[in-house]
GROMACS .gro file of C-alpha atoms in nm:
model
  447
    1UNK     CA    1  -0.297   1.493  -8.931
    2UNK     CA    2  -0.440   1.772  -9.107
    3UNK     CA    3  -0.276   2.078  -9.269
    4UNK     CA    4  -0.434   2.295  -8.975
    5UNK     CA    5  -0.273   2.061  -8.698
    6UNK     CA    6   0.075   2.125  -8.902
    7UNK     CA    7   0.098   2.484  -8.854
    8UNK     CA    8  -0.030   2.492  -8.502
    9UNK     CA    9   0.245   2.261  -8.394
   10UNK     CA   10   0.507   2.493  -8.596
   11UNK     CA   11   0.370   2.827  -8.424
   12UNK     CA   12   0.400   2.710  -8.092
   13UNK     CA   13   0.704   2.548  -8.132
   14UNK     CA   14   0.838   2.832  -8.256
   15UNK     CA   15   0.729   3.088  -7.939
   16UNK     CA   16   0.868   2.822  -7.675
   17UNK     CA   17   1.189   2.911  -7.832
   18UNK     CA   18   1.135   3.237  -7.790
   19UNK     CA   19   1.071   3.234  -7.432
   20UNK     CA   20   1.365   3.200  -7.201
   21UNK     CA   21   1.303   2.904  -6.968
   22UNK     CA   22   1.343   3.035  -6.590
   23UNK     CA   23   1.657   2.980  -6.357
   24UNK     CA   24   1.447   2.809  -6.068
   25UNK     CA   25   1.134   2.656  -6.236
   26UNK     CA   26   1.034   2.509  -5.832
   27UNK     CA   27   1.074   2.869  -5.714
   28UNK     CA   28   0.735   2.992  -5.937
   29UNK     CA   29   0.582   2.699  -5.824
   30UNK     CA   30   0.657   2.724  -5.487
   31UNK     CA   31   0.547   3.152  -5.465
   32UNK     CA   32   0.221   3.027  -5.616
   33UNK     CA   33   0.187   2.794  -5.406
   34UNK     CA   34   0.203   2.996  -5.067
   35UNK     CA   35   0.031   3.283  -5.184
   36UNK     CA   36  -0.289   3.009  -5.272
   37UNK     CA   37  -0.242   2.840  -4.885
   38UNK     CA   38  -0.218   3.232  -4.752
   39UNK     CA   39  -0.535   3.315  -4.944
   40UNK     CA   40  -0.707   2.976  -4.823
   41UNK     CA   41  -0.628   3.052  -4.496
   42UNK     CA   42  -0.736   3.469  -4.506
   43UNK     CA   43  -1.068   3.352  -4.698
   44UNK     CA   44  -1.335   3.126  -4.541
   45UNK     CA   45  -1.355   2.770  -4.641
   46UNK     CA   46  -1.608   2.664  -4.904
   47UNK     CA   47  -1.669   2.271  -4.872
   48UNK     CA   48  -1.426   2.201  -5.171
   49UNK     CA   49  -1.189   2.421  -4.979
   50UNK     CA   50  -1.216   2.242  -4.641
   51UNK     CA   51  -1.148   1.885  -4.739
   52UNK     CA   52  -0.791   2.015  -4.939
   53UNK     CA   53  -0.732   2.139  -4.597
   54UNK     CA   54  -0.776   1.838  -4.439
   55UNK     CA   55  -0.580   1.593  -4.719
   56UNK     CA   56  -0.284   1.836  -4.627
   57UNK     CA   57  -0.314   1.824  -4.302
   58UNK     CA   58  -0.322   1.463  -4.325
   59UNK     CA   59  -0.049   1.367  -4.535
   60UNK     CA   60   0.246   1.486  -4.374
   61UNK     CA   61   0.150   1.278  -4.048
   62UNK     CA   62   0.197   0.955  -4.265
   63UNK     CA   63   0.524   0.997  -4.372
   64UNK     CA   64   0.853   0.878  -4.190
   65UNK     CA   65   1.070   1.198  -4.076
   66UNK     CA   66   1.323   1.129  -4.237
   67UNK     CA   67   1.439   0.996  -4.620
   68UNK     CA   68   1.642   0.714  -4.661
   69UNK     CA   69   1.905   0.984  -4.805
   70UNK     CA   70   1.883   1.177  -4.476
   71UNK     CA   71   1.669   1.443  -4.579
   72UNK     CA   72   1.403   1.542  -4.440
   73UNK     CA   73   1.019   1.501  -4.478
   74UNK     CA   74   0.932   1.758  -4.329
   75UNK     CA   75   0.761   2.071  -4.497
   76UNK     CA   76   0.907   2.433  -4.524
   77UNK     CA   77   0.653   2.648  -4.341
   78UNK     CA   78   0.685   3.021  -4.368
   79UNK     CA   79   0.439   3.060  -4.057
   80UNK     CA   80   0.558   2.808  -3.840
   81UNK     CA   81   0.826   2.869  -3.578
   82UNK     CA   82   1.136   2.676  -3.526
   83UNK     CA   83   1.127   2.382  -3.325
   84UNK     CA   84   1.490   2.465  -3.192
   85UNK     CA   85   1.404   2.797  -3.109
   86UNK     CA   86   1.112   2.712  -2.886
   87UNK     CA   87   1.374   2.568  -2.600
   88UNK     CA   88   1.556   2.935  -2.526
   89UNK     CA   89   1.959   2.874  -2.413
   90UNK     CA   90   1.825   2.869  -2.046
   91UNK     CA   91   1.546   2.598  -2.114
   92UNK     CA   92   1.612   2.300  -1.986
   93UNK     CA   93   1.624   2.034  -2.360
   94UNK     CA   94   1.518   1.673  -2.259
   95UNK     CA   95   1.756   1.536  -2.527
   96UNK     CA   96   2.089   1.749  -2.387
   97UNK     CA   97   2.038   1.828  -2.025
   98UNK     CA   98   2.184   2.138  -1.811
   99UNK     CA   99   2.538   1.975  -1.736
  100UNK     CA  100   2.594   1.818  -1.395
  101UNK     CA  101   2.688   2.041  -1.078
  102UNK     CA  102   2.835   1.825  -0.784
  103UNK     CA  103   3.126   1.584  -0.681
  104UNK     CA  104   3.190   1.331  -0.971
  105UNK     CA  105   3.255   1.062  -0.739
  106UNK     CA  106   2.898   1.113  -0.676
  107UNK     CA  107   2.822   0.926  -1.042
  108UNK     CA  108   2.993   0.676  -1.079
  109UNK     CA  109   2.960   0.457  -1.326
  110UNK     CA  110   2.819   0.199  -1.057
  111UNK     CA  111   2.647   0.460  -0.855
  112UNK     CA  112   2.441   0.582  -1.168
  113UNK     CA  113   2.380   0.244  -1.274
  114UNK     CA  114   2.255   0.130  -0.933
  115UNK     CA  115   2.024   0.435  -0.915
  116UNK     CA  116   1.911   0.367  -1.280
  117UNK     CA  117   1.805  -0.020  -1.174
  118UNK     CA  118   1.607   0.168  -0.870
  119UNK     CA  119   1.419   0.445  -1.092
  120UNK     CA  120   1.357   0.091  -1.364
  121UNK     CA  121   1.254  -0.106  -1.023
  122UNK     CA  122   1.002   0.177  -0.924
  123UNK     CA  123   0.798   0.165  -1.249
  124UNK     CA  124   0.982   0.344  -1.464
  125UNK     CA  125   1.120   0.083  -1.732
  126UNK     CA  126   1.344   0.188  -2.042
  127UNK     CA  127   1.409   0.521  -1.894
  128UNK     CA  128   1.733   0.764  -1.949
  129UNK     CA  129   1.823   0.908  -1.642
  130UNK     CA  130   2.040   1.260  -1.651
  131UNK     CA  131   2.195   1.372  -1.346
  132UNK     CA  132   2.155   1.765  -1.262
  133UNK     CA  133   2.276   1.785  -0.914
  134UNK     CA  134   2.495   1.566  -0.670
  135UNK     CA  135   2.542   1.622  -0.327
  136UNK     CA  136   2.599   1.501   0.031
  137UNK     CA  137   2.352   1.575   0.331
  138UNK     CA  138   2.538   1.746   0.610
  139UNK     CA  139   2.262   1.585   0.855
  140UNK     CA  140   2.210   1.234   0.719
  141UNK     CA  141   2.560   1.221   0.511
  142UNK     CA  142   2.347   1.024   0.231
  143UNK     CA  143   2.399   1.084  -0.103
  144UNK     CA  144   2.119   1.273  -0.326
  145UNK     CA  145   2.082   1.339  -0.661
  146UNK     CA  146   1.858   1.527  -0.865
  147UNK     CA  147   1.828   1.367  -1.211
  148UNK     CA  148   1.611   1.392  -1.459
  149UNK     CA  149   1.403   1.104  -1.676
  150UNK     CA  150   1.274   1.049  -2.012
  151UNK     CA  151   1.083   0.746  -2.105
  152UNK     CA  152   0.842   0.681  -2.412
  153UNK     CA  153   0.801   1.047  -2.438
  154UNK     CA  154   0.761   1.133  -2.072
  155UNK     CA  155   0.999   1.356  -1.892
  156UNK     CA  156   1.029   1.343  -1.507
  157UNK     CA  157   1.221   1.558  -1.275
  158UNK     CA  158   1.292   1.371  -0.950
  159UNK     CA  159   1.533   1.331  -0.648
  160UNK     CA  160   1.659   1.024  -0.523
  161UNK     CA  161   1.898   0.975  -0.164
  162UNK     CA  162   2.088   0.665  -0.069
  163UNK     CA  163   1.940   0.462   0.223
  164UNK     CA  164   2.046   0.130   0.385
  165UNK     CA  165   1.783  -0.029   0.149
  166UNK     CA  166   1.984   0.110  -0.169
  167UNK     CA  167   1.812   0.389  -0.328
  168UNK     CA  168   1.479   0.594  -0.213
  169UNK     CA  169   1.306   0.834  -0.436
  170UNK     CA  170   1.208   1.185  -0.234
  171UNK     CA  171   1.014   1.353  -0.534
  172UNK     CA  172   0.893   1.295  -0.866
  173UNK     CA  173   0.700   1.527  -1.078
  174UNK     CA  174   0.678   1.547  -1.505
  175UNK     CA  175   0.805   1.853  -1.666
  176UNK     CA  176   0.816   1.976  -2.000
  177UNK     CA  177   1.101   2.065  -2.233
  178UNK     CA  178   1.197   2.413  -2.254
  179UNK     CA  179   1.170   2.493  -1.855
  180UNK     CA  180   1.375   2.712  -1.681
  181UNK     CA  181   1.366   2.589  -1.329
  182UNK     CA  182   1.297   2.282  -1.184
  183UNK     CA  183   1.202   2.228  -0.802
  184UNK     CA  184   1.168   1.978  -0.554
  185UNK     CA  185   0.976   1.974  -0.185
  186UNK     CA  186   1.182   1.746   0.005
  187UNK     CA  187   1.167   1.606   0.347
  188UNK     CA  188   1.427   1.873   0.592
  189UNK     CA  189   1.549   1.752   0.984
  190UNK     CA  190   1.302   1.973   1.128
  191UNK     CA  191   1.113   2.114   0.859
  192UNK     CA  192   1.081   2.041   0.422
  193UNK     CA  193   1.305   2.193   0.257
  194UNK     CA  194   1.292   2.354  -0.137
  195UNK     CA  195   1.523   2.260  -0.400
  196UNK     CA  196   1.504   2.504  -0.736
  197UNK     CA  197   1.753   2.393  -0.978
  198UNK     CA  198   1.824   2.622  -1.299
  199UNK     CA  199   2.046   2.694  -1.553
  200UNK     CA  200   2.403   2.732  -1.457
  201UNK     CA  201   2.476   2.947  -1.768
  202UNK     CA  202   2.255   3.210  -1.801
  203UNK     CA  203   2.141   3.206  -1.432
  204UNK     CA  204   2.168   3.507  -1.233
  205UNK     CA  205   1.970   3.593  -0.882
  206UNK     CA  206   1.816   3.302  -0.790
  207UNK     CA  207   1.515   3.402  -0.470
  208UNK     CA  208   1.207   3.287  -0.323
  209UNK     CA  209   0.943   3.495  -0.174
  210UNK     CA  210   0.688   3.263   0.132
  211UNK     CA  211   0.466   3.522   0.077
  212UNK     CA  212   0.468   3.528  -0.283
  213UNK     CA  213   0.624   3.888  -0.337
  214UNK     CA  214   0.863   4.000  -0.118
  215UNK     CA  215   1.193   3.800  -0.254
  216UNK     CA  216   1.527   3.715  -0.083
  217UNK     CA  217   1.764   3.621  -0.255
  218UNK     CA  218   1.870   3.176  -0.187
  219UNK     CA  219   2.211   3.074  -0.156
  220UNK     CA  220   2.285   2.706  -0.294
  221UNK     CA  221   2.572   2.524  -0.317
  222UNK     CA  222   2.632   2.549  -0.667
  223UNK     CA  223   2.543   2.810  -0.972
  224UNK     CA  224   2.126   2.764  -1.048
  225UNK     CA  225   2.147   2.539  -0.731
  226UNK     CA  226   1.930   2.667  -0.370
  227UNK     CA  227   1.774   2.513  -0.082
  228UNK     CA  228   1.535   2.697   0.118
  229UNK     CA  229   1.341   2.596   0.435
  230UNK     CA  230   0.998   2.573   0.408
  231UNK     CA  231   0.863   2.742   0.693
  232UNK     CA  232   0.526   2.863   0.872
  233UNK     CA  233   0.213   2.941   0.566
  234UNK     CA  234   0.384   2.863   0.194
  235UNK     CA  235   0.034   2.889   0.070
  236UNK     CA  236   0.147   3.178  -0.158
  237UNK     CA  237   0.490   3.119  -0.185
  238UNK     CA  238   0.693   3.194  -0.498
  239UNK     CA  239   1.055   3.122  -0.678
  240UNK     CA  240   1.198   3.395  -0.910
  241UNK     CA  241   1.530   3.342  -1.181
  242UNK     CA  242   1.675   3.591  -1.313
  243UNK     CA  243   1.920   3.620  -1.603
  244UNK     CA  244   2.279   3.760  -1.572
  245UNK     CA  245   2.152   4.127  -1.649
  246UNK     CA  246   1.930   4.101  -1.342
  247UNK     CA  247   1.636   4.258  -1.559
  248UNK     CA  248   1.317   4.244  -1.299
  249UNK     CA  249   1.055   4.265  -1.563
  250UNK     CA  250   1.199   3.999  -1.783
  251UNK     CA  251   1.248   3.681  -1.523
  252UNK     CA  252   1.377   3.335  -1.647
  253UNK     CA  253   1.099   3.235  -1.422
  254UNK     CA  254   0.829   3.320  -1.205
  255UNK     CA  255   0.588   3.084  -1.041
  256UNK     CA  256   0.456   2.971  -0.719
  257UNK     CA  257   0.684   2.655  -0.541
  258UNK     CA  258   0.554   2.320  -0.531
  259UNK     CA  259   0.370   2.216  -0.183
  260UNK     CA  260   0.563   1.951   0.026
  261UNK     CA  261   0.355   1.582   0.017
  262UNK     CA  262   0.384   1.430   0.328
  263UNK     CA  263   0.316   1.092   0.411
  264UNK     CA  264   0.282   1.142   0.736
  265UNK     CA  265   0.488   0.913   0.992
  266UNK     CA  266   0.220   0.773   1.208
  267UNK     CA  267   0.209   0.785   1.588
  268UNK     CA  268   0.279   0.429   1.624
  269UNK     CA  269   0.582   0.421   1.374
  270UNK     CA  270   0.919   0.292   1.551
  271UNK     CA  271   1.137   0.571   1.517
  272UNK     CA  272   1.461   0.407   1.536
  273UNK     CA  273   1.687   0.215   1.311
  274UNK     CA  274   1.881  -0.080   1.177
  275UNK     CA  275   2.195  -0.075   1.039
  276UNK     CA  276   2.439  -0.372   0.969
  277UNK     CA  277   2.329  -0.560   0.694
  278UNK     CA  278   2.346  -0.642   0.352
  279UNK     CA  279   2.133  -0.357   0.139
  280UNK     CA  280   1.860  -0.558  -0.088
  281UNK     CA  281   1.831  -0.494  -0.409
  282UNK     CA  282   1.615  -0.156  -0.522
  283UNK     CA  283   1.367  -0.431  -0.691
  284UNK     CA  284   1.333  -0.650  -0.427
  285UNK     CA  285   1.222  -0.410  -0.211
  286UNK     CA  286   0.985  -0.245  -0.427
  287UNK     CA  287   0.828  -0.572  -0.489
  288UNK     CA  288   0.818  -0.624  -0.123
  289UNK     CA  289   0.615  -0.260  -0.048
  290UNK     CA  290   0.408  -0.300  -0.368
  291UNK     CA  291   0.279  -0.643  -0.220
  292UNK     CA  292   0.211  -0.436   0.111
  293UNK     CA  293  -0.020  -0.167  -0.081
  294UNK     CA  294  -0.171  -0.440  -0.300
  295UNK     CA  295  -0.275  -0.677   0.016
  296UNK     CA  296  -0.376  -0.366   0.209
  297UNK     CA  297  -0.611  -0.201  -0.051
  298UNK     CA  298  -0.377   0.095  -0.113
  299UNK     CA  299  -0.229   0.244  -0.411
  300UNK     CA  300   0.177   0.229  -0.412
  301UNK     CA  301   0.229   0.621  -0.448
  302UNK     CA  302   0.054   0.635  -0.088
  303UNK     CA  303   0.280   0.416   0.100
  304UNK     CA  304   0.607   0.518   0.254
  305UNK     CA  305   0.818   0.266   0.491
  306UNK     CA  306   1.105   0.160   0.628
  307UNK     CA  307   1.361  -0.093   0.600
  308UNK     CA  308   1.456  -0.265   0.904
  309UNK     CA  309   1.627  -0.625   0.839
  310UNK     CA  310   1.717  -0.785   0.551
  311UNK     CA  311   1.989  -1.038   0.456
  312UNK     CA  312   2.036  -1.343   0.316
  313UNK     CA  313   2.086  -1.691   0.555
  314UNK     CA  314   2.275  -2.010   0.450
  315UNK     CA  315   1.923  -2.165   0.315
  316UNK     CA  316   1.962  -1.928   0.019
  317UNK     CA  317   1.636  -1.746   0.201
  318UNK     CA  318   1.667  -1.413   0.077
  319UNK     CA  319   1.464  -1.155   0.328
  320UNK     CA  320   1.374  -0.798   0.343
  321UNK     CA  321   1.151  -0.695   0.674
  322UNK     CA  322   1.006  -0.358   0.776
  323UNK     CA  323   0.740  -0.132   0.873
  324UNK     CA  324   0.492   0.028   0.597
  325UNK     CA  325   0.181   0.294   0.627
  326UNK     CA  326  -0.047   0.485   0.381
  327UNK     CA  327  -0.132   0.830   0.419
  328UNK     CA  328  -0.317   0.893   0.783
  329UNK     CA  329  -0.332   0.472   0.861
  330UNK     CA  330  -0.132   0.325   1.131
  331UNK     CA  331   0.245   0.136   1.106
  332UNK     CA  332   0.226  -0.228   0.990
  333UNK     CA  333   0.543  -0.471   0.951
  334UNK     CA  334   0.582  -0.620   0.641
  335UNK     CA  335   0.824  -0.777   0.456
  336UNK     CA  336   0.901  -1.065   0.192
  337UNK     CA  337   1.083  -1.396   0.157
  338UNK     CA  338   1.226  -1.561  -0.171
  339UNK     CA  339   1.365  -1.875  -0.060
  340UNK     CA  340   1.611  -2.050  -0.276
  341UNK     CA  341   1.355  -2.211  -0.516
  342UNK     CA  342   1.288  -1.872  -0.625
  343UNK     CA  343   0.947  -1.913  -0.452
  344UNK     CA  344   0.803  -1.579  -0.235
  345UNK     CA  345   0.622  -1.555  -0.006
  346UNK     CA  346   0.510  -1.165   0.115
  347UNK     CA  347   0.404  -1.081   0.475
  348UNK     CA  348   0.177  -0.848   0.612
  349UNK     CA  349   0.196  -0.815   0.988
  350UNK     CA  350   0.015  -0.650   1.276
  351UNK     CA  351  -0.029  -0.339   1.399
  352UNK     CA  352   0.329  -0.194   1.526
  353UNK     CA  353   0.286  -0.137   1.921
  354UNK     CA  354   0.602  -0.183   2.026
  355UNK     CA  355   0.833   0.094   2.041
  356UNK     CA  356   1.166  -0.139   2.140
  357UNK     CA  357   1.140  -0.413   2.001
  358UNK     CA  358   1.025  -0.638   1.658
  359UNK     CA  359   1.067  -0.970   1.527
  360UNK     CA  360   0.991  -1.118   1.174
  361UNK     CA  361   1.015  -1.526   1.078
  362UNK     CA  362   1.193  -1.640   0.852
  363UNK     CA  363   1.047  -2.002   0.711
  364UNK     CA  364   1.316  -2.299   0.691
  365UNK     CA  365   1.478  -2.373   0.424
  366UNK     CA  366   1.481  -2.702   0.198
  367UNK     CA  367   1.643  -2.972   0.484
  368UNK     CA  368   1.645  -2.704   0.752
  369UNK     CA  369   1.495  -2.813   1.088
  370UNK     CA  370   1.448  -2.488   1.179
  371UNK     CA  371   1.349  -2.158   1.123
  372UNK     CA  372   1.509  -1.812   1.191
  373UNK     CA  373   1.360  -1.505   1.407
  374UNK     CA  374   1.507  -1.176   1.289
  375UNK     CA  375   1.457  -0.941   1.605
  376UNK     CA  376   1.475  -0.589   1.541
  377UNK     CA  377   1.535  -0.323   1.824
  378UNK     CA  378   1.610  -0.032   1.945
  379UNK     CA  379   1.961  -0.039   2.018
  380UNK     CA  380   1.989   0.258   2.153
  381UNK     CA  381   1.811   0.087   2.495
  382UNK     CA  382   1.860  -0.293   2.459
  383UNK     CA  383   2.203  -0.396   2.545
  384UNK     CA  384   2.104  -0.758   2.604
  385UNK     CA  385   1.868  -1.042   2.371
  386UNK     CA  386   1.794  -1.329   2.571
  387UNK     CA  387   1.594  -1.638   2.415
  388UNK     CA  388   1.400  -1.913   2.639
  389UNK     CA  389   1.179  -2.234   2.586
  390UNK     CA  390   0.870  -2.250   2.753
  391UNK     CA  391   1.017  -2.433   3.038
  392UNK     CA  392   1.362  -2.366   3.019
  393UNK     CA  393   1.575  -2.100   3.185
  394UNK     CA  394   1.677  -1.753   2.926
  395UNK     CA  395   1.976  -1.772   2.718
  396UNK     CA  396   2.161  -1.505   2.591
  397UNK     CA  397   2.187  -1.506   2.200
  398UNK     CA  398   2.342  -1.326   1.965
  399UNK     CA  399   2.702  -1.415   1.963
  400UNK     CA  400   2.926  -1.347   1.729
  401UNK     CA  401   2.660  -1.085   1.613
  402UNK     CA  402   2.730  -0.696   1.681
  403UNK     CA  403   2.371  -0.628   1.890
  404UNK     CA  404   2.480  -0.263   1.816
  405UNK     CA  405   2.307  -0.299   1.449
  406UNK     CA  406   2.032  -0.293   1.624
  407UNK     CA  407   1.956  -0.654   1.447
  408UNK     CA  408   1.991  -1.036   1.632
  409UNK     CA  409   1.895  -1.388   1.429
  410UNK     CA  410   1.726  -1.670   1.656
  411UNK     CA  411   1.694  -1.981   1.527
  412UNK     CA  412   1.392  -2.208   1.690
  413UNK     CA  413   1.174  -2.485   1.607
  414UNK     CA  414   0.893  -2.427   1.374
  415UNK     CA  415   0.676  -2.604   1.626
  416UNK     CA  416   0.808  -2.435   1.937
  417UNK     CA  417   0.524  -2.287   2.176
  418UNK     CA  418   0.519  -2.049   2.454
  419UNK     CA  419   0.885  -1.970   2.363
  420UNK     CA  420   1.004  -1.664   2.504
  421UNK     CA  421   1.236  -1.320   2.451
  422UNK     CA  422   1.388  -1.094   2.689
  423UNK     CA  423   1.581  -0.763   2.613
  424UNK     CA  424   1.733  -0.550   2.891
  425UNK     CA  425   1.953  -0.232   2.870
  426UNK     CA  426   2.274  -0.214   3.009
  427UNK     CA  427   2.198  -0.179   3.400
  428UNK     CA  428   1.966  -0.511   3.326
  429UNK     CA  429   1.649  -0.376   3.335
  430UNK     CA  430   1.396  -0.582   3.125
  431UNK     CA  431   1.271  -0.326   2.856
  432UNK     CA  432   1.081  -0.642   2.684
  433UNK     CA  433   0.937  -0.981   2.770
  434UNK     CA  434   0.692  -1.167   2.597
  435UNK     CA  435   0.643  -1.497   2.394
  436UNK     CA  436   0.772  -1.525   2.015
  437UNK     CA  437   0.473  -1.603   1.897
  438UNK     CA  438   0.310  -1.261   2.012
  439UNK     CA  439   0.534  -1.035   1.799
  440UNK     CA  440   0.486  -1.269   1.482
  441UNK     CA  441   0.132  -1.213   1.493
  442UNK     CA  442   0.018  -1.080   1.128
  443UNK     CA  443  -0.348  -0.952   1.011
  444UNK     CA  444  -0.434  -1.353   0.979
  445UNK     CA  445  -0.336  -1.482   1.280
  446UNK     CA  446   0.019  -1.556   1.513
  447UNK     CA  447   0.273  -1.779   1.501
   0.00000   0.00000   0.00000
């Protein structure tokens, strides 16, 4: 080392001990540093300029979230907002829902886990479901519930009512976090009926407006709860919420009401129905419509149905038997069988026709001789079932079994031809008569 090097290293070791180190050396650094991003940002981007951009734009994506300490990865940002002030107190937050408004016997532990295995059942696996709203129609007396979903990052609002098939979803529609009202078209007695669920605390008038201006205010049963009829042209029709102050120009929300989706109930749909019997499970029914819109050509979403008979017989056949139609096609039966090998076998039958009366086979079972008929009617009318060879006098069946479900098991031989049914109401008047084998025709064939 030379002479020279000696006294440079002595001069500036002297001046560093001149200079008082600073209290926050990161806090120079970290000025600097956002005054160069604010200039990089104000200035245009030279070529050099661009790709620092894009490494540190990059970087950050790479990283987990969080440290294995707990902290954070994520960067301080003087321009960006923050992420828990973009969901305002009346937004609806995905992760911590509005709380539940409604009878609490209403969610149960088995009720919400039953309607949880439906929602999974109907294509929805690994979802969280939130309840919003519980409630009892005064017409039907089902239950309903308006719940919401989340699910891989998808959020769905939807409405769900209790049926002798176990539970039947009325709406569906994905939302996004931070909302302030939520609504639902749903099916009415005699015409659809809206369902606007906010806030319950910050809500204040809560109206709608079928011509998209002139608002009323809607009564609900609970606070940010209302139902109102959708009558005559809701082309333009619109929901307001307003906060507790009321203030006109500053609405919670303002926006035009979802249209009501109807799958219309064709002409040749039976209109009346079963009751009696064991409800099938939510998945067992969906797998029995699915294999209807599959074997028809249709897409699930545009089939709607009904349940009619379902059960389970001492074979260990497990049954579910109905009546299912897409969007401006006619009524079909359907159903599906799982006997007790686990086997299944679907069905799609003929053309409904019949307004009194169905019937749906159910194969034998392993070491059954015979096979059971499931008749469905309209019990209303038929007050008698009466069953027949070909060349035998009628018998009345059905005993033991209450005909006022609406539901009677036959059991026959597999082989049987030009067997016969009669129903008559209660004066005796024949309201059906016709041969078995002409009401299990399907879209292959009869028998």
């Amino acid at each position: 080392m030379s002479p020279l090097d000696d006294e440079l290293r002595t001069l500036l070791g002297q001046r560093a001990a001149d200079i008082a180190p600073s209290p926050d050396p990161l806090a120079g650094i970290e000025s600097r540093a956002r005054r160069i991003r604010r200039n990089r940002i104000a200035a245009s981007l030279t070529g050099a300029a661009l790709a620092v951009a894009v490494v540190a734009a990059v970087v950050p994506s790479v990283l987990p979230d969080k440290l294995a300490d707990g902290g954070s990865t994520q960067f301080a940002d003087d321009d960006a907002p923050d992420r828990a002030s973009e969901i305002p107190p009346s937004g609806l937050d995905p992760a911590n829902p509005w709380p539940y408004r409604g009878n609490p016997s209403l969610i149960s532990d088995g009720a919400v886990q039953a309607l949880r295995d439906a929602w999974a059942a109907a294509n929805h696996p690994e979802s969280q479901i939130s309840p919003l709203v519980g409630l009892e129609n005064k017409s039907s007396k089902e239950t309903e519930i308006a719940f919401v979903s989340t699910a891989k990052g998808v959020n769905t609002f939807a409405v769900a009512t209790t049926s002798i098939s176990g539970w039947q979803v009325l709406y569906q529609a994905p939302f996004t976090a931070g909302e302030t009202a939520l609504m639902a078209a749903l099916p009415g007695d005699e015409v659809p009926r809206l369902m606007v669920v906010a806030s319950p605390r910050t809500i204040g008038d809560l109206s709608y407006a079928s011509d998209g201006s002139s608002f009323a205010t809607a009564n609900g049963p609970f606070p940010g709860v209302a139902f109102v009829p959708l009558e005559g042209d809701t082309s333009k029709d619109a929901v307001r919420v307003l906060d507790g102050n009321g203030d006109l120009d500053k609405p919670l929300f303002l926006g035009p009401a979802p249209d009501y989706q109807r799958v219309d109930r064709p002409d040749n749909a039976v209109i009346w129905k079963t009751s009696g019997y064991p409800a099938p499970s939510a998945e067992f029914v969906e797998k029995a419509v699915a294999a209807f819109a599959t074997g028809m050509g249709h897409k699930r979403v545009d089939v709607d149905y009904q349940i009619l008979v379902a059960g389970e017989d001492d074979a260990k056949n497990v049954y579910v038997f109905g009546q299912a139609w897409a969007a401006g096609q006619p009524a079909q039966s359907f159903g599906l069988v799982r006997n007790g090998r686990g086997e299944e076998t679907p069905l799609l039958g003929a053309v409904t026709t019949s307004e009194t009366v169905l019937a749906f086979a159910i194969p034998a079972g392993v070491g059954q001789s015979t096979e059971t008929i499931a008749v469905a009617f309209n019990a209303s009318v038929v007050a008698s079932v009466l069953y027949g060879a070909a060349a035998s006098e009628y018998r009345a069946v059905g005993a033991g079994q209450d005909l006022s479900s609406g539901v009677v098991l036959v059991e026959r031989d597999p082989r049987a031809q030009g067997d016969k049914l009669k129903l008559a109401d209660s004066a005796g008047t024949t309201v059906f008569e016709g041969e078995v084998a002409s009401l299990l025709c399907g879209i292959k064939g009869c028998g």
